[in-house]
DNA sequence: TTATAATAGTGATGTTTGTCACGCTCTAAT
DNA sequence: ATTAGAGCGTGACAAACATCACTATTATAA
């Protein structure tokens, strides 16, 4: 499992074995069961999670009993309620396992410590954040320019593997349409 | 004008006068007229812009002659087509002045140089990127949970000053509704 | 094994939003 | 001073999508 994190980091930066050991000492390793919660809406967010194996959903529960999927997180993704994590607020969202999931997690304290003591890690985090920002903007663009059918096709094209692991009701929630509408989409 | 950038940086990090001079030497200062383009869709993106004064729009032009506003950028905002900027691709979007605008701009080369030579600046950039990511996720959440009326009210609440500087047709484009629908919204 | 819940499809109907058309006002440029 | 265009509102109609109700199938757990 350590190897997966190491390889992941080494795609962007190069770490010696000692450096990686140092990095690893800032993370904790966890196994979660399907339906387990990693973050509870309304509570503190202590960690940011790297998904080694499995699948998570980041969900906003509105006041009307509806769930809205802000994001999925599968292998090699980093996820948290970042607003709550960085600003030390209460979580606006829930992070929950769709499948049994293995993670490495890092506290905000260790995130800052690691960033300060190992500039390479800071530039890694910067790159991840930039990618997340860009991905979010693309999703916004998808809402601005495309209808439900088009958004679904874009999703199919972008994450063909994800689609097979997630019930369509959750995909509908991610796309911002009702499950009935998704079920009726032509192509 | 230098003072505005300095104050802006000093909100997040603390720079000595020499450090700030060093930082400043990586930027170029520019004045743009209303309707001027800073980034042309389809071309290379050389810079990222800090808005000292004025107002920009980041626009995606789809194939059907429609404009979609991905983002506005007013005083103290950082803007670019980040995907094109960081990945050295052609711009997917246009960056254009809504008002006469004064900017400091930084090339990608200088962005990396500054990040590497002055860790404080890297942590500044990291913070900006995290904020952008969080803001984008909130906008996605707004699309997922709210109808046109609610999204407009959220915008009014979040950026009351922006609304007064931007024609309603552009606000409509930002909200993802037609200008006619925006014009008809109850509250 | 059996009961229960999760998943998925579909008809009927209503609401929201988009599109096209038109008119009115105000500004900016000639 | 006159004109062209930007900005804004609104009516009529069409398209997209949500909601409710019902059914069927497949997992899952007692």
Short mmCIF file of C-alpha atoms (C1' of nucleotides) in Angstrom, two decimals:
data_model
loop_
_atom_site.label_atom_id
_atom_site.label_comp_id
_atom_site.label_asym_id
_atom_site.label_seq_id
_atom_site.Cartn_x
_atom_site.Cartn_y
_atom_site.Cartn_z
CA UNK A 1 0.00 0.00 0.00
CA UNK A 2 2.89 2.33 0.74
CA UNK A 3 4.10 1.60 -2.75
CA UNK A 4 0.93 2.98 -4.30
CA UNK A 5 1.33 6.30 -2.50
CA UNK A 6 5.01 6.40 -3.36
CA UNK A 7 4.36 5.82 -7.04
CA UNK A 8 1.61 8.40 -6.98
CA UNK A 9 3.91 11.03 -5.53
CA UNK A 10 6.72 10.09 -7.86
CA UNK A 11 4.58 10.87 -10.87
CA UNK A 12 4.92 14.54 -10.00
CA UNK A 13 8.00 14.87 -7.82
CA UNK A 14 10.97 12.65 -7.08
CA UNK A 15 11.56 11.53 -3.54
CA UNK A 16 14.45 9.55 -2.11
CA UNK A 17 13.60 6.57 0.10
CA UNK A 18 14.39 8.59 3.20
CA UNK A 19 12.25 11.46 2.03
CA UNK A 20 9.37 9.11 1.35
CA UNK A 21 9.69 7.58 4.82
CA UNK A 22 9.55 11.08 6.23
CA UNK A 23 6.48 11.87 4.15
CA UNK A 24 4.79 8.61 5.11
CA UNK A 25 5.27 9.31 8.80
CA UNK A 26 2.85 12.22 8.38
CA UNK A 27 0.05 9.99 7.12
CA UNK A 28 -2.10 7.40 8.76
CA UNK A 29 -3.31 4.27 7.06
CA UNK A 30 -6.97 3.30 7.31
CA UNK A 31 -9.43 0.69 6.10
CA UNK A 32 -13.07 1.61 5.76
CA UNK A 33 -16.12 -0.54 5.08
CA UNK A 34 -18.79 0.24 2.52
CA UNK A 35 -21.17 2.93 3.84
CA UNK A 36 -18.67 4.05 6.52
CA UNK A 37 -18.38 7.79 7.02
CA UNK A 38 -15.04 9.58 6.79
CA UNK A 39 -16.54 13.02 7.27
CA UNK A 40 -19.86 13.86 8.93
CA UNK A 41 -21.75 16.93 7.78
CA UNK A 42 -21.80 19.45 10.63
CA UNK A 43 -18.72 18.13 12.40
CA UNK A 44 -15.03 18.98 12.33
CA UNK A 45 -12.88 17.78 9.45
CA UNK A 46 -9.59 16.52 10.75
CA UNK A 47 -8.12 14.89 7.65
CA UNK A 48 -7.65 14.92 3.92
CA UNK A 49 -7.76 11.48 2.29
CA UNK A 50 -5.75 9.81 -0.44
CA UNK A 51 -7.66 6.86 -1.89
CA UNK A 52 -5.43 3.83 -2.36
CA UNK A 53 -8.30 1.52 -3.27
CA UNK A 54 -12.06 1.86 -3.28
CA UNK A 55 -14.57 4.60 -3.96
CA UNK A 56 -15.93 7.55 -2.00
CA UNK A 57 -18.70 10.06 -2.48
CA UNK A 58 -18.66 13.66 -1.30
CA UNK A 59 -22.28 14.55 -0.63
CA UNK A 60 -24.19 17.67 0.32
CA UNK A 61 -27.46 16.99 2.14
CA UNK A 62 -29.86 19.89 1.63
CA UNK A 63 -32.67 20.67 4.03
CA UNK A 64 -35.26 18.82 1.93
CA UNK A 65 -33.88 15.32 2.36
CA UNK A 66 -32.09 15.38 -0.97
CA UNK A 67 -28.53 14.29 -1.55
CA UNK A 68 -26.30 16.10 -4.03
CA UNK A 69 -23.05 14.52 -5.12
CA UNK A 70 -20.33 17.12 -5.27
CA UNK A 71 -17.64 14.63 -6.17
CA UNK A 72 -16.64 11.01 -6.43
CA UNK A 73 -13.17 9.91 -5.33
CA UNK A 74 -11.63 6.74 -6.66
CA UNK A 75 -8.11 5.33 -6.74
CA UNK A 76 -5.37 8.02 -6.63
CA UNK A 77 -7.80 10.82 -5.84
CA UNK A 78 -7.46 13.21 -2.91
CA UNK A 79 -10.63 14.15 -1.16
CA UNK A 80 -11.99 16.07 1.78
CA UNK A 81 -14.41 18.85 2.57
CA UNK A 82 -11.60 21.24 1.71
CA UNK A 83 -13.38 24.35 2.84
CA UNK A 84 -13.89 22.89 6.30
CA UNK A 85 -10.45 21.26 6.33
CA UNK A 86 -8.44 24.36 5.49
CA UNK A 87 -10.58 26.92 7.28
CA UNK A 88 -11.27 24.70 10.29
CA UNK A 89 -15.01 25.08 9.87
CA UNK A 90 -17.69 22.48 10.39
CA UNK A 91 -18.19 20.19 7.41
CA UNK A 92 -20.81 21.30 4.91
CA UNK A 93 -20.62 17.88 3.31
CA UNK A 94 -20.42 14.20 4.08
CA UNK A 95 -17.66 11.89 2.84
CA UNK A 96 -18.82 8.28 2.67
CA UNK A 97 -17.66 4.98 1.21
CA UNK A 98 -19.49 3.60 -1.83
CA UNK A 99 -17.19 0.56 -1.65
CA UNK A 100 -14.78 -0.82 0.93
CA UNK A 101 -11.98 1.72 0.79
CA UNK A 102 -8.34 1.96 1.81
CA UNK A 103 -6.91 5.42 2.45
CA UNK A 104 -3.91 7.36 3.65
CA UNK A 105 -5.00 10.43 5.55
CA UNK A 106 -3.18 13.55 6.65
CA UNK A 107 -4.12 16.10 9.28
CA UNK A 108 -4.00 19.82 8.47
CA UNK A 109 -1.16 20.25 10.95
CA UNK A 110 0.90 17.61 9.16
CA UNK A 111 -0.10 19.03 5.78
CA UNK A 112 1.42 22.37 6.79
CA UNK A 113 4.40 20.75 8.47
CA UNK A 114 5.16 18.64 5.43
CA UNK A 115 4.71 21.62 3.10
CA UNK A 116 7.11 23.70 5.13
CA UNK A 117 9.78 21.07 5.70
CA UNK A 118 9.77 19.53 2.26
CA UNK A 119 9.22 22.08 -0.53
CA UNK A 120 8.77 19.28 -3.03
CA UNK A 121 5.66 18.22 -1.16
CA UNK A 122 4.35 21.75 -1.21
CA UNK A 123 4.74 21.85 -4.94
CA UNK A 124 2.99 18.48 -5.12
CA UNK A 125 0.06 19.83 -3.13
CA UNK A 126 0.03 22.94 -5.30
CA UNK A 127 -0.21 20.84 -8.42
CA UNK A 128 -3.03 18.76 -6.98
CA UNK A 129 -4.91 21.86 -5.98
CA UNK A 130 -4.46 23.40 -9.41
CA UNK A 131 -5.75 20.22 -11.03
CA UNK A 132 -8.77 20.20 -8.74
CA UNK A 133 -9.49 23.82 -9.55
CA UNK A 134 -9.27 23.16 -13.27
CA UNK A 135 -11.46 20.06 -13.03
CA UNK A 136 -14.09 22.01 -11.09
CA UNK A 137 -14.09 24.76 -13.68
CA UNK A 138 -14.63 22.18 -16.39
CA UNK A 139 -17.58 20.82 -14.47
CA UNK A 140 -19.01 24.34 -14.19
CA UNK A 141 -18.53 24.74 -17.91
CA UNK A 142 -20.43 21.53 -18.44
CA UNK A 143 -23.38 22.94 -16.47
CA UNK A 144 -23.24 26.19 -18.42
CA UNK A 145 -23.04 24.75 -21.91
CA UNK A 146 -24.71 21.36 -21.85
CA UNK A 147 -28.05 19.71 -21.19
CA UNK A 148 -28.54 16.48 -19.25
CA UNK A 149 -27.85 14.18 -22.22
CA UNK A 150 -24.64 15.97 -23.12
CA UNK A 151 -23.42 16.05 -19.53
CA UNK A 152 -24.04 12.33 -19.21
CA UNK A 153 -22.13 11.59 -22.41
CA UNK A 154 -19.23 13.75 -21.23
CA UNK A 155 -19.17 11.80 -17.98
CA UNK A 156 -19.21 8.49 -19.84
CA UNK A 157 -16.31 9.64 -21.94
CA UNK A 158 -14.28 11.11 -19.08
CA UNK A 159 -14.78 8.39 -16.48
CA UNK A 160 -15.92 5.21 -18.26
CA UNK A 161 -14.78 3.02 -15.36
CA UNK A 162 -16.52 5.05 -12.70
CA UNK A 163 -19.90 4.59 -14.38
CA UNK A 164 -19.73 0.84 -13.95
CA UNK A 165 -19.09 1.10 -10.23
CA UNK A 166 -21.76 3.62 -9.31
CA UNK A 167 -25.56 3.21 -9.26
CA UNK A 168 -27.33 5.42 -11.76
CA UNK A 169 -29.21 7.25 -9.04
CA UNK A 170 -25.88 8.57 -7.77
CA UNK A 171 -24.73 9.49 -11.27
CA UNK A 172 -27.99 11.42 -11.70
CA UNK A 173 -27.30 13.26 -8.47
CA UNK A 174 -23.78 14.10 -9.67
CA UNK A 175 -25.12 15.36 -12.99
CA UNK A 176 -27.81 17.46 -11.36
CA UNK A 177 -30.82 15.67 -12.85
CA UNK A 178 -33.46 13.37 -11.40
CA UNK A 179 -32.87 9.63 -11.66
CA UNK A 180 -35.98 9.37 -13.84
CA UNK A 181 -34.62 11.85 -16.33
CA UNK A 182 -31.27 10.08 -16.45
CA UNK A 183 -33.07 6.81 -17.03
CA UNK A 184 -34.85 8.32 -20.00
CA UNK A 185 -31.86 9.89 -21.75
CA UNK A 186 -31.65 8.84 -25.37
CA UNK A 187 -27.93 8.31 -25.71
CA UNK B 1 -0.06 50.26 -7.74
CA UNK B 2 2.84 48.28 -6.33
CA UNK B 3 1.41 48.98 -2.91
CA UNK B 4 -1.84 47.22 -3.76
CA UNK B 5 -0.03 44.04 -4.74
CA UNK B 6 2.19 44.27 -1.68
CA UNK B 7 -0.75 44.64 0.66
CA UNK B 8 -2.51 41.80 -1.09
CA UNK B 9 0.44 39.47 -0.60
CA UNK B 10 0.94 40.60 2.97
CA UNK B 11 -2.56 39.48 3.88
CA UNK B 12 -1.35 35.91 3.57
CA UNK B 13 2.41 35.98 3.93
CA UNK B 14 4.89 38.53 5.23
CA UNK B 15 7.53 39.83 2.88
CA UNK B 16 10.41 42.15 3.61
CA UNK B 17 10.93 45.12 1.28
CA UNK B 18 13.74 43.32 -0.48
CA UNK B 19 11.66 40.19 -0.89
CA UNK B 20 8.80 42.21 -2.32
CA UNK B 21 11.15 43.89 -4.80
CA UNK B 22 12.32 40.49 -5.84
CA UNK B 23 8.73 39.30 -6.23
CA UNK B 24 7.76 42.40 -8.17
CA UNK B 25 10.60 41.90 -10.63
CA UNK B 26 8.80 38.75 -11.81
CA UNK B 27 5.65 40.61 -12.75
CA UNK B 28 4.83 43.06 -15.48
CA UNK B 29 2.48 45.96 -15.09
CA UNK B 30 -0.21 46.58 -17.68
CA UNK B 31 -3.12 48.86 -18.46
CA UNK B 32 -5.98 47.58 -20.56
CA UNK B 33 -8.94 49.36 -22.09
CA UNK B 34 -12.54 48.22 -21.88
CA UNK B 35 -13.16 45.36 -24.32
CA UNK B 36 -9.44 44.60 -24.67
CA UNK B 37 -8.50 40.94 -24.74
CA UNK B 38 -5.94 39.49 -22.32
CA UNK B 39 -6.40 35.93 -23.55
CA UNK B 40 -7.71 34.83 -26.92
CA UNK B 41 -9.58 31.53 -27.20
CA UNK B 42 -7.49 29.14 -29.30
CA UNK B 43 -4.16 30.84 -28.67
CA UNK B 44 -1.34 30.36 -26.19
CA UNK B 45 -1.73 31.65 -22.64
CA UNK B 46 1.45 33.29 -21.53
CA UNK B 47 0.37 34.92 -18.29
CA UNK B 48 -1.71 34.80 -15.15
CA UNK B 49 -3.20 38.15 -14.11
CA UNK B 50 -3.64 39.90 -10.78
CA UNK B 51 -6.35 42.57 -11.04
CA UNK B 52 -5.29 45.80 -9.34
CA UNK B 53 -8.28 47.75 -10.60
CA UNK B 54 -11.08 47.05 -13.03
CA UNK B 55 -13.12 44.05 -14.05
CA UNK B 56 -12.56 41.04 -16.32
CA UNK B 57 -14.70 38.25 -17.67
CA UNK B 58 -13.51 34.72 -18.42
CA UNK B 59 -15.70 33.49 -21.25
CA UNK B 60 -16.19 30.24 -23.10
CA UNK B 61 -17.51 30.65 -26.64
CA UNK B 62 -19.35 27.53 -27.73
CA UNK B 63 -19.81 26.54 -31.36
CA UNK B 64 -23.31 28.04 -31.53
CA UNK B 65 -22.37 31.66 -31.08
CA UNK B 66 -23.19 31.66 -27.39
CA UNK B 67 -20.99 33.07 -24.65
CA UNK B 68 -20.77 31.40 -21.25
CA UNK B 69 -19.20 33.25 -18.37
CA UNK B 70 -16.99 30.94 -16.38
CA UNK B 71 -15.82 33.65 -14.04
CA UNK B 72 -15.60 37.35 -13.30
CA UNK B 73 -12.41 38.84 -11.91
CA UNK B 74 -12.46 42.09 -10.02
CA UNK B 75 -10.00 43.84 -7.70
CA UNK B 76 -7.60 41.46 -5.92
CA UNK B 77 -8.60 38.46 -8.00
CA UNK B 78 -6.19 36.24 -9.91
CA UNK B 79 -7.34 35.04 -13.27
CA UNK B 80 -6.24 33.13 -16.32
CA UNK B 81 -7.26 30.15 -18.38
CA UNK B 82 -5.44 28.03 -15.81
CA UNK B 83 -5.72 24.80 -17.73
CA UNK B 84 -4.02 26.35 -20.74
CA UNK B 85 -1.58 28.32 -18.58
CA UNK B 86 -0.31 25.40 -16.52
CA UNK B 87 -0.48 22.73 -19.16
CA UNK B 88 0.75 24.97 -21.97
CA UNK B 89 -2.29 24.22 -24.09
CA UNK B 90 -4.25 26.53 -26.32
CA UNK B 91 -6.79 28.63 -24.47
CA UNK B 92 -10.28 27.15 -24.24
CA UNK B 93 -11.53 30.52 -23.04
CA UNK B 94 -11.27 34.22 -23.62
CA UNK B 95 -10.26 36.76 -20.96
CA UNK B 96 -11.61 40.21 -21.70
CA UNK B 97 -12.03 43.57 -19.97
CA UNK B 98 -15.52 44.62 -18.92
CA UNK B 99 -14.01 47.88 -17.65
CA UNK B 100 -10.66 49.61 -18.08
CA UNK B 101 -8.38 47.36 -16.07
CA UNK B 102 -4.95 47.52 -14.46
CA UNK B 103 -3.09 44.26 -13.90
CA UNK B 104 0.14 42.70 -12.78
CA UNK B 105 0.88 39.62 -14.82
CA UNK B 106 3.28 36.74 -14.35
CA UNK B 107 4.56 34.21 -16.86
CA UNK B 108 4.51 30.50 -16.04
CA UNK B 109 8.30 30.47 -16.04
CA UNK B 110 8.40 33.23 -13.45
CA UNK B 111 5.62 31.57 -11.50
CA UNK B 112 7.76 28.46 -11.14
CA UNK B 113 10.93 30.43 -10.54
CA UNK B 114 9.30 32.48 -7.81
CA UNK B 115 7.75 29.39 -6.23
CA UNK B 116 11.10 27.65 -6.15
CA UNK B 117 13.21 30.55 -4.92
CA UNK B 118 10.79 31.94 -2.38
CA UNK B 119 8.81 29.23 -0.54
CA UNK B 120 6.57 31.87 0.96
CA UNK B 121 5.34 32.68 -2.51
CA UNK B 122 4.68 29.04 -3.21
CA UNK B 123 2.55 28.84 -0.11
CA UNK B 124 0.77 32.00 -1.24
CA UNK B 125 0.01 30.43 -4.61
CA UNK B 126 -1.11 27.25 -2.87
CA UNK B 127 -3.54 29.19 -0.74
CA UNK B 128 -4.95 31.02 -3.75
CA UNK B 129 -5.38 27.78 -5.60
CA UNK B 130 -7.13 26.17 -2.66
CA UNK B 131 -9.48 29.14 -2.41
CA UNK B 132 -10.25 28.93 -6.10
CA UNK B 133 -10.95 25.23 -5.82
CA UNK B 134 -13.29 25.76 -2.89
CA UNK B 135 -15.09 28.63 -4.63
CA UNK B 136 -15.60 26.49 -7.72
CA UNK B 137 -17.02 23.66 -5.67
CA UNK B 138 -19.45 26.06 -4.06
CA UNK B 139 -20.55 27.18 -7.50
CA UNK B 140 -21.10 23.54 -8.52
CA UNK B 141 -23.11 23.05 -5.36
CA UNK B 142 -25.20 26.03 -6.34
CA UNK B 143 -25.99 24.41 -9.70
CA UNK B 144 -26.83 21.11 -8.02
CA UNK B 145 -29.10 22.43 -5.31
CA UNK B 146 -30.67 25.62 -6.57
CA UNK B 147 -32.91 26.93 -9.32
CA UNK B 148 -32.35 30.17 -11.23
CA UNK B 149 -34.02 32.39 -8.63
CA UNK B 150 -32.03 30.92 -5.77
CA UNK B 151 -28.76 31.10 -7.68
CA UNK B 152 -29.38 34.75 -8.46
CA UNK B 153 -30.14 35.54 -4.82
CA UNK B 154 -26.98 33.73 -3.74
CA UNK B 155 -25.00 35.82 -6.22
CA UNK B 156 -26.60 39.03 -4.94
CA UNK B 157 -25.67 38.07 -1.41
CA UNK B 158 -22.12 36.97 -2.20
CA UNK B 159 -21.06 39.73 -4.59
CA UNK B 160 -23.42 42.69 -4.12
CA UNK B 161 -20.89 45.12 -5.61
CA UNK B 162 -20.24 43.02 -8.69
CA UNK B 163 -23.92 43.05 -9.65
CA UNK B 164 -23.90 46.81 -9.99
CA UNK B 165 -20.97 46.79 -12.37
CA UNK B 166 -22.10 44.05 -14.72
CA UNK B 167 -24.97 44.10 -17.26
CA UNK B 168 -27.70 41.60 -16.45
CA UNK B 169 -27.14 39.71 -19.67
CA UNK B 170 -23.68 38.78 -18.40
CA UNK B 171 -25.00 37.84 -14.98
CA UNK B 172 -27.51 35.57 -16.72
CA UNK B 173 -24.69 33.94 -18.65
CA UNK B 174 -22.75 33.41 -15.41
CA UNK B 175 -25.81 31.88 -13.73
CA UNK B 176 -26.52 29.60 -16.66
CA UNK B 177 -29.92 31.02 -17.58
CA UNK B 178 -31.17 33.10 -20.50
CA UNK B 179 -31.29 36.87 -20.04
CA UNK B 180 -35.09 36.69 -20.47
CA UNK B 181 -35.44 34.24 -17.60
CA UNK B 182 -33.21 36.35 -15.35
CA UNK B 183 -35.31 39.38 -16.22
CA UNK B 184 -38.44 37.53 -15.13
CA UNK B 185 -37.18 36.22 -11.79
CA UNK B 186 -39.52 37.12 -8.95
CA UNK B 187 -37.03 38.01 -6.26
"C1'" DT C 1 -35.25 -19.29 2.51
"C1'" DT C 2 -37.68 -15.45 2.84
"C1'" DA C 3 -38.38 -10.76 3.63
"C1'" DT C 4 -36.65 -6.25 2.73
"C1'" DA C 5 -34.30 -2.81 0.56
"C1'" DA C 6 -31.84 -1.02 -3.41
"C1'" DT C 7 -31.92 -0.34 -8.25
"C1'" DA C 8 -33.99 0.72 -12.53
"C1'" DG C 9 -37.58 1.65 -16.02
"C1'" DT C 10 -41.84 4.15 -17.60
"C1'" DG C 11 -46.43 6.63 -18.03
"C1'" DA C 12 -48.97 10.90 -16.84
"C1'" DT C 13 -48.78 15.46 -15.64
"C1'" DG C 14 -47.08 19.99 -14.12
"C1'" DT C 15 -43.35 23.37 -13.65
"C1'" DT C 16 -39.36 25.63 -15.10
"C1'" DT C 17 -36.77 27.48 -18.47
"C1'" DG C 18 -35.52 28.54 -23.41
"C1'" DT C 19 -36.56 30.70 -27.79
"C1'" DC C 20 -38.41 34.04 -30.86
"C1'" DA C 21 -40.46 38.34 -31.48
"C1'" DC C 22 -41.25 42.97 -30.39
"C1'" DG C 23 -40.84 47.60 -28.20
"C1'" DC C 24 -38.80 50.94 -25.21
"C1'" DT C 25 -34.95 53.65 -23.20
"C1'" DC C 26 -30.39 55.17 -22.85
"C1'" DT C 27 -25.73 55.75 -24.28
"C1'" DA C 28 -21.97 56.58 -27.42
"C1'" DA C 29 -20.20 57.79 -31.67
"C1'" DT C 30 -20.51 60.24 -36.01
"C1'" DA D 1 -28.56 66.44 -33.57
"C1'" DT D 2 -29.02 62.07 -35.31
"C1'" DT D 3 -28.23 57.30 -35.50
"C1'" DA D 4 -26.76 52.64 -34.22
"C1'" DG D 5 -26.37 49.61 -30.78
"C1'" DA D 6 -26.51 48.05 -25.97
"C1'" DG D 7 -29.46 46.96 -22.29
"C1'" DC D 8 -33.76 45.58 -20.46
"C1'" DG D 9 -38.51 44.02 -20.16
"C1'" DT D 10 -42.42 41.08 -21.71
"C1'" DG D 11 -45.86 38.14 -24.38
"C1'" DA D 12 -46.56 33.63 -26.72
"C1'" DC D 13 -45.20 29.27 -27.36
"C1'" DA D 14 -42.12 25.10 -27.23
"C1'" DA D 15 -38.76 22.16 -25.08
"C1'" DA D 16 -36.52 20.24 -21.11
"C1'" DC D 17 -36.91 18.50 -16.86
"C1'" DA D 18 -39.14 17.28 -12.20
"C1'" DT D 19 -42.47 14.91 -9.70
"C1'" DC D 20 -45.60 11.26 -8.49
"C1'" DA D 21 -47.14 6.75 -9.04
"C1'" DC D 22 -46.53 2.18 -10.17
"C1'" DT D 23 -43.98 -2.02 -11.60
"C1'" DA D 24 -40.24 -5.31 -12.03
"C1'" DT D 25 -35.78 -7.10 -11.01
"C1'" DT D 26 -31.87 -7.92 -8.34
"C1'" DA D 27 -29.11 -7.79 -4.03
"C1'" DT D 28 -28.77 -8.26 0.76
"C1'" DA D 29 -29.56 -9.60 5.31
"C1'" DA D 30 -32.28 -11.82 8.98
#
